[in-house]
Coordinates of C-alpha atoms in Angstrom, one line a residue:
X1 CA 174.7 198.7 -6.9
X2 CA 172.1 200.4 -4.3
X3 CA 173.2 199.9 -0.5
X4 CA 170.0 197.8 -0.3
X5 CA 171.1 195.2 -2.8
X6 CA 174.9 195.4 -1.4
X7 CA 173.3 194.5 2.2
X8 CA 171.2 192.4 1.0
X9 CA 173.8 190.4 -0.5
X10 CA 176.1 190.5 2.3
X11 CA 173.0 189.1 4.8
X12 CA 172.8 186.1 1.8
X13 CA 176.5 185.5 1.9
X14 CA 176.5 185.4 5.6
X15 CA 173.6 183.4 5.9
X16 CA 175.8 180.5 3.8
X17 CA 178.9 181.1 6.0
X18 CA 176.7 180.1 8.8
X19 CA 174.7 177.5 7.3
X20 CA 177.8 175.8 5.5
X21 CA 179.5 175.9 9.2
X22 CA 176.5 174.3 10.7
X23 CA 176.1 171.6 7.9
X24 CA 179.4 171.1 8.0
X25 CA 179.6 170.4 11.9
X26 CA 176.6 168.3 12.2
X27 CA 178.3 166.0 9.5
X28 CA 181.4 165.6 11.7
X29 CA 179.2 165.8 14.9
X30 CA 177.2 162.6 13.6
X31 CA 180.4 160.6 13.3
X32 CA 182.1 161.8 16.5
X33 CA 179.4 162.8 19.1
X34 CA 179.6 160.3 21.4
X35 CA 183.5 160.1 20.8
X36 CA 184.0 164.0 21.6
X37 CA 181.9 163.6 25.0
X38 CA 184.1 160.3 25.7
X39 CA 187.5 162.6 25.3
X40 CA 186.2 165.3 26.9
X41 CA 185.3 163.8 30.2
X42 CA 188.0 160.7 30.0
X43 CA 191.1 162.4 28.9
X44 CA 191.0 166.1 30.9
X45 CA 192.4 165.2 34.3
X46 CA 195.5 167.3 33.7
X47 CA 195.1 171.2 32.2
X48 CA 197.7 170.1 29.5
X49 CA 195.8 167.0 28.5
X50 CA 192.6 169.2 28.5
X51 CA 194.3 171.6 26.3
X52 CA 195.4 168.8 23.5
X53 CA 191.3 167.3 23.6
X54 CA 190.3 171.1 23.4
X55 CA 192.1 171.4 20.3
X56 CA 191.3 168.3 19.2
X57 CA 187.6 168.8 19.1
X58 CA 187.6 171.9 18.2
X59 CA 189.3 171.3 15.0
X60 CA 187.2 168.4 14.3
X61 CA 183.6 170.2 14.8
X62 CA 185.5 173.6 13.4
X63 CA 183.1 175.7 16.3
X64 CA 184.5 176.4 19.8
X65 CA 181.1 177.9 20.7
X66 CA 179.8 174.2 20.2
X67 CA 183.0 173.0 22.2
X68 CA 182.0 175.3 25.2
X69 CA 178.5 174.5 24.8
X70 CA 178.7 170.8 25.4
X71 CA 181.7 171.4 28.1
X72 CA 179.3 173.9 30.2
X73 CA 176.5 170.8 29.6
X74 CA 178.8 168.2 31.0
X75 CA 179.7 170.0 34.2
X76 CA 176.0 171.3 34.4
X77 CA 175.6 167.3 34.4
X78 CA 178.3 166.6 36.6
X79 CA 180.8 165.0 34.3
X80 CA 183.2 167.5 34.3
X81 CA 184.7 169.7 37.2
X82 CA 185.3 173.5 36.6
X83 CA 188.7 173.1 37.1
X84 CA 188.9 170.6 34.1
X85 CA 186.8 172.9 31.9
X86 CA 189.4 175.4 31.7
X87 CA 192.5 173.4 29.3
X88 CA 189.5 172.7 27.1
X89 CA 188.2 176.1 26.6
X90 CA 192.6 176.9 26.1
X91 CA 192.9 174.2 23.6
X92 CA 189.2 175.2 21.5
X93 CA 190.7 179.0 21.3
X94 CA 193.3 177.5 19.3
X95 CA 191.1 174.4 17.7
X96 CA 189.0 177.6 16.3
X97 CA 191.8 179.1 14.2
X98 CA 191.8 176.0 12.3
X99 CA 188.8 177.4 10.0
X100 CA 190.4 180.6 9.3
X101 CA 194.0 179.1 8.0
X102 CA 191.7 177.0 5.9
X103 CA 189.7 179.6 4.4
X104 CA 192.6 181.5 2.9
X105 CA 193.6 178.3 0.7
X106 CA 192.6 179.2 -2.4
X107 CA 190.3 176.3 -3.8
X108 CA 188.1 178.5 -6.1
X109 CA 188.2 176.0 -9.4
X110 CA 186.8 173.1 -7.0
X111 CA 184.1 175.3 -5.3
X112 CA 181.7 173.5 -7.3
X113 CA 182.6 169.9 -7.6
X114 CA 182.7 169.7 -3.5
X115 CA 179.1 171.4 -3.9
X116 CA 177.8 169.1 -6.5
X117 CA 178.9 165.7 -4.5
X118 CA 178.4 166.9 -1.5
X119 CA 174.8 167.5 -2.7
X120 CA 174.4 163.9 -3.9
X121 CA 175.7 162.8 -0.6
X122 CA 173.3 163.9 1.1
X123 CA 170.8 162.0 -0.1
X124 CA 172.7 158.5 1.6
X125 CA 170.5 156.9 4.4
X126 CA 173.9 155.5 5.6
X127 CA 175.7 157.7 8.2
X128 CA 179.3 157.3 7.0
X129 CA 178.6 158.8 3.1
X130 CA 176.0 161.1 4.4
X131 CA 178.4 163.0 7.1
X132 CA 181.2 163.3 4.1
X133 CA 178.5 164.7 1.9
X134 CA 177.5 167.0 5.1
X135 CA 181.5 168.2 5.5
X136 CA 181.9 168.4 1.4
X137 CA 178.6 170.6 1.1
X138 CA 179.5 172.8 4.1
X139 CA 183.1 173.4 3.5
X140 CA 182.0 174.8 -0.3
X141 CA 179.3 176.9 1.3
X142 CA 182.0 178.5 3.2
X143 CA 184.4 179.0 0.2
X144 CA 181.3 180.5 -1.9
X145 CA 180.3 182.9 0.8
X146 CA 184.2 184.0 1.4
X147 CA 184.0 184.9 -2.5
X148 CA 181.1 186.8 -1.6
X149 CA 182.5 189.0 0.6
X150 CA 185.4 189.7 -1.5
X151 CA 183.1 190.8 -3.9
X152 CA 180.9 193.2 -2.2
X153 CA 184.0 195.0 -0.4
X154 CA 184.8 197.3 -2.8
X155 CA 181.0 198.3 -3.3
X156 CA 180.4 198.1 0.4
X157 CA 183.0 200.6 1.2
X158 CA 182.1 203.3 -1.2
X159 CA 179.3 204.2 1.1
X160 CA 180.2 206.8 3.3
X161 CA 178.7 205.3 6.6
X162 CA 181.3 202.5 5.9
X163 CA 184.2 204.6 5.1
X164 CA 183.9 206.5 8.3
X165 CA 183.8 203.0 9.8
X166 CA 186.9 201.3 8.2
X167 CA 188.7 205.2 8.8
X168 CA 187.5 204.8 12.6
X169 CA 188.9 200.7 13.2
X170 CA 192.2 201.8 11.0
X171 CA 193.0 204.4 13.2
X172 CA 191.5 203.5 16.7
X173 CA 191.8 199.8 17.4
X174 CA 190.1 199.7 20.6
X175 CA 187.3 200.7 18.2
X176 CA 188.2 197.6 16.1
X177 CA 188.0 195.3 19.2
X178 CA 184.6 196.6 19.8
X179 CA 183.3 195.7 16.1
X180 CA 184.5 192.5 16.3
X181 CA 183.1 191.6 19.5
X182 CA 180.0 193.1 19.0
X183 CA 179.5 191.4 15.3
X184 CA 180.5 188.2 16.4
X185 CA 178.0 188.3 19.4
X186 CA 175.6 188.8 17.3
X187 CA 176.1 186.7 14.6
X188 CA 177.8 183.8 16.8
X189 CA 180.5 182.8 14.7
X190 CA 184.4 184.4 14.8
X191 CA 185.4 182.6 11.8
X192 CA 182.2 184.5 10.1
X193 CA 184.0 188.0 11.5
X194 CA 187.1 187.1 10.6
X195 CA 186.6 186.2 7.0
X196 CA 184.4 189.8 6.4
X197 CA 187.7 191.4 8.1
X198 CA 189.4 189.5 4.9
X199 CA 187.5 190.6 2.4
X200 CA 188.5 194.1 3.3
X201 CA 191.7 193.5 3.7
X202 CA 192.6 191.5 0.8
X203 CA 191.1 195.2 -1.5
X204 CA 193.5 197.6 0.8
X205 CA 190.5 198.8 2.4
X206 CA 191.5 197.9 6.1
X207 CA 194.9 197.7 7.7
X208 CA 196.3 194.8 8.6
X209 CA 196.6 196.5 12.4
X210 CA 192.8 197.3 12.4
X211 CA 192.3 193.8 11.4
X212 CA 194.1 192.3 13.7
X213 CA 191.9 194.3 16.4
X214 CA 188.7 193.2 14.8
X215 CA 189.9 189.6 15.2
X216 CA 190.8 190.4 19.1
X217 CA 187.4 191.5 19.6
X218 CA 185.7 188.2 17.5
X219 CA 187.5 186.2 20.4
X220 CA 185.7 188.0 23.1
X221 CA 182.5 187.9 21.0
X222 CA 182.7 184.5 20.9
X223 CA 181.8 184.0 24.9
X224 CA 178.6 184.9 24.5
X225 CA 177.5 181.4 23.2
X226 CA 178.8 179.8 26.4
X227 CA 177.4 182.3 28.7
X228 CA 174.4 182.2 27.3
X229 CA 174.3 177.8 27.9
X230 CA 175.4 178.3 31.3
X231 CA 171.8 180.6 32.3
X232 CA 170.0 179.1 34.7
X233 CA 172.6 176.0 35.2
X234 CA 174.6 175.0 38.1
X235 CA 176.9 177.1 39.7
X236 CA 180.1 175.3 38.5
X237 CA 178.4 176.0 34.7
X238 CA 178.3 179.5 35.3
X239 CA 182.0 179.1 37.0
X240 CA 183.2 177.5 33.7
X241 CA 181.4 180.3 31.6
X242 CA 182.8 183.1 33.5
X243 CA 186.4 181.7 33.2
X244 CA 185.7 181.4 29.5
X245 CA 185.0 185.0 29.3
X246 CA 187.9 186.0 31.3
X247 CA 190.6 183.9 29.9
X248 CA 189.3 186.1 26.2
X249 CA 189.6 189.5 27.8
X250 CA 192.8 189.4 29.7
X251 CA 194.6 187.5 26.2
X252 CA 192.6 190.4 24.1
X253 CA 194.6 192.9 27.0
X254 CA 197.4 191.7 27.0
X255 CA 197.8 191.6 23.3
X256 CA 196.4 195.0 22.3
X257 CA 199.5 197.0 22.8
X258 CA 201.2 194.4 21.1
X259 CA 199.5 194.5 17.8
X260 CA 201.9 196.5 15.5
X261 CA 204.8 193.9 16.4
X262 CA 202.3 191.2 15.5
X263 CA 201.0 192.8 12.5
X264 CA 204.9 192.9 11.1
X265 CA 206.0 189.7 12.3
X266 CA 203.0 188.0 10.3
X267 CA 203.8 190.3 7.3
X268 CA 207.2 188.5 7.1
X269 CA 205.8 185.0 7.0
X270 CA 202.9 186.1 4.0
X271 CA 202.4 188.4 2.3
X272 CA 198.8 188.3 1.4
X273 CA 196.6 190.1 4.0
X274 CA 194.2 186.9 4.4
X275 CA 196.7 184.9 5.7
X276 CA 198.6 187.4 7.2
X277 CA 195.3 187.7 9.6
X278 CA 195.1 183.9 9.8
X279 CA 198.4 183.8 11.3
X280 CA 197.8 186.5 13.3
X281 CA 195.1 184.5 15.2
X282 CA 196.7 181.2 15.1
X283 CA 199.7 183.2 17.2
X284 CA 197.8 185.2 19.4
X285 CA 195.9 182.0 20.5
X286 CA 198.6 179.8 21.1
X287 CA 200.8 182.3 23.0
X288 CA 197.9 183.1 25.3
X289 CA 196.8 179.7 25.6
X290 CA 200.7 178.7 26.7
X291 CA 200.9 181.7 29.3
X292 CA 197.6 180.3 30.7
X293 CA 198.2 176.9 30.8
X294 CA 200.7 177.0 33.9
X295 CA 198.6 178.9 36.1
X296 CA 195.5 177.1 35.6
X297 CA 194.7 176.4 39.4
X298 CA 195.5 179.9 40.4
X299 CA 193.2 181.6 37.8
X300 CA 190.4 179.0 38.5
X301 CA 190.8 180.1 42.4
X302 CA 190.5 183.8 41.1
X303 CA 187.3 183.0 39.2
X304 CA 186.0 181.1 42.0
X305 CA 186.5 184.0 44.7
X306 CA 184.7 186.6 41.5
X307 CA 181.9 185.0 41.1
X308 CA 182.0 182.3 43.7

């Protein structure tokens, strides 16, 4: 298989992942739209309550790009303060880990079945059947594009160009960090980053280590969606951004000389590289979401007197 083809078919595998995440979201956004603006500006008084509605949502539309997005448009619009914005963008780093964990299942004999009837579902004028059809057809998108980057790792990485890479992120990480954030800026999904990280490491191509930086560096990617919202907006907006992009980098720092003791405390709870990454991000999330959470105020006054 040319390098042509093999990128060609990694651009068509991608381009499912993200349009199986969107169709999947908008079903779930149709039923809960109103409901997720309700929580997010009703129930976020307190950084710990902001924190449980952050993961709440977040699990429910399966983007924390979309999260941030519509919390920098409600304090742009006044209905949320800066200071409540932060627990939500806590609880939707660890709402976002959801999708990974869920990826790893292996669900291959029911691929298409939740393809086929989410297909037919579609076609419902009534919101209820056509939102489940919208989740059915967008959760198989995102199984059949996972296969497809299983597939084209091998192929992929007998390129040289892409063995020097994978050489590079397995033994520099801070390399790895910089993939992943600059992928995931680009193609404005983590989950998207994370999953191609999979695919090599599930064929011994990349260590679990340099995997585990890739995935450090899809969290900082991920800011750009936010910042990006906040242009042009209020100065609370930009506030709330600009918190979202520290909060990222200083987890990411603390963290990075800590990856080999996360790397073999996830290999004790899996043993299969997929979900060893999976867990790697569900832990790194909630333990820098937790060390966050109690100094809220003090981090907001820090971002305030940055970019105040």
């Amino acid at each position: 298989m040319g390098l042509f083809s093999i990128i060609t078919l990694l651009a068509v595998y991608l381009a499912i992942f993200l349009i199986g995440m969107t169709v999947m979201r908008s079903g779930l956004l149709q039923l809960s739209e109103e409901r997720t603006k309700g929580y997010l500006t009703k129930f976020t008084d307190m950084p710990w309550k902001g924190l449980l509605i952050g993961i709440l949502i977040t699990g429910l539309l399966q983007s924390s790009s979309a999260v941030m997005v519509i919390t920098v448009g409600l304090v742009a619009a006044g209905y949320l303060t800066f200071y409540q914005s932060i627990g939500i963008m806590l609880g939707s780093n660890i709402g976002s880990t959801f999708i990974t964990e869920l990826i790893t299942i292996d669900i291959s004999q029911l691929i298409f079945p939740m393809l086929i009837i989410g297909f037919i579902f579609l076609f419902s004028k009534k919101k209820l059947p056509f939102s489940f059809g919208s989740s059915l057809f967008g959760l198989g998108c995102l199984f059949v594009a996972m296969n497809g980057f299983e597939s084209l790792a091998i192929p992929l990485a007998g390129f040289p160009s892409v063995q020097d890479m994978l050489a590079m992120t397995n033994d520099h990480h801070l390399f790895g960090v910089g993939i992943g954030t600059l992928l995931t800026a680009i193609i404005q999904s983590s989950s998207a980053t994370t999953g191609i990280s999979m695919s090599f490491l599930n064929n011994d191509l990349l260590s679990l280590s340099a995997g585990i930086a890739i995935m450090l560096g899809a969290n900082i990617g991920t800011c750009v969606t936010a910042y990006l919202a906040s242009i042009g907006s209020i100065r609370e907006a930009k506030l709330t951004a600009y918190a979202h992009i520290w909060l990222n980098v200083i987890g990411v720092a603390v963290f990075f000389p800590l990856i080999p003791w996360l790397g073999g405390f996830v290999s004790m709870l899996a043993s299969s590289g997929d979900v060893q990454l999976a867990h790697s991000s569900l832990i790194f999330n909630v333990i820098s979401s937790a060390l966050a959470l109690p100094f809220v105020r003090p981090f907001a006054r820090f971002v305030e007197r940055v970019h105040g």
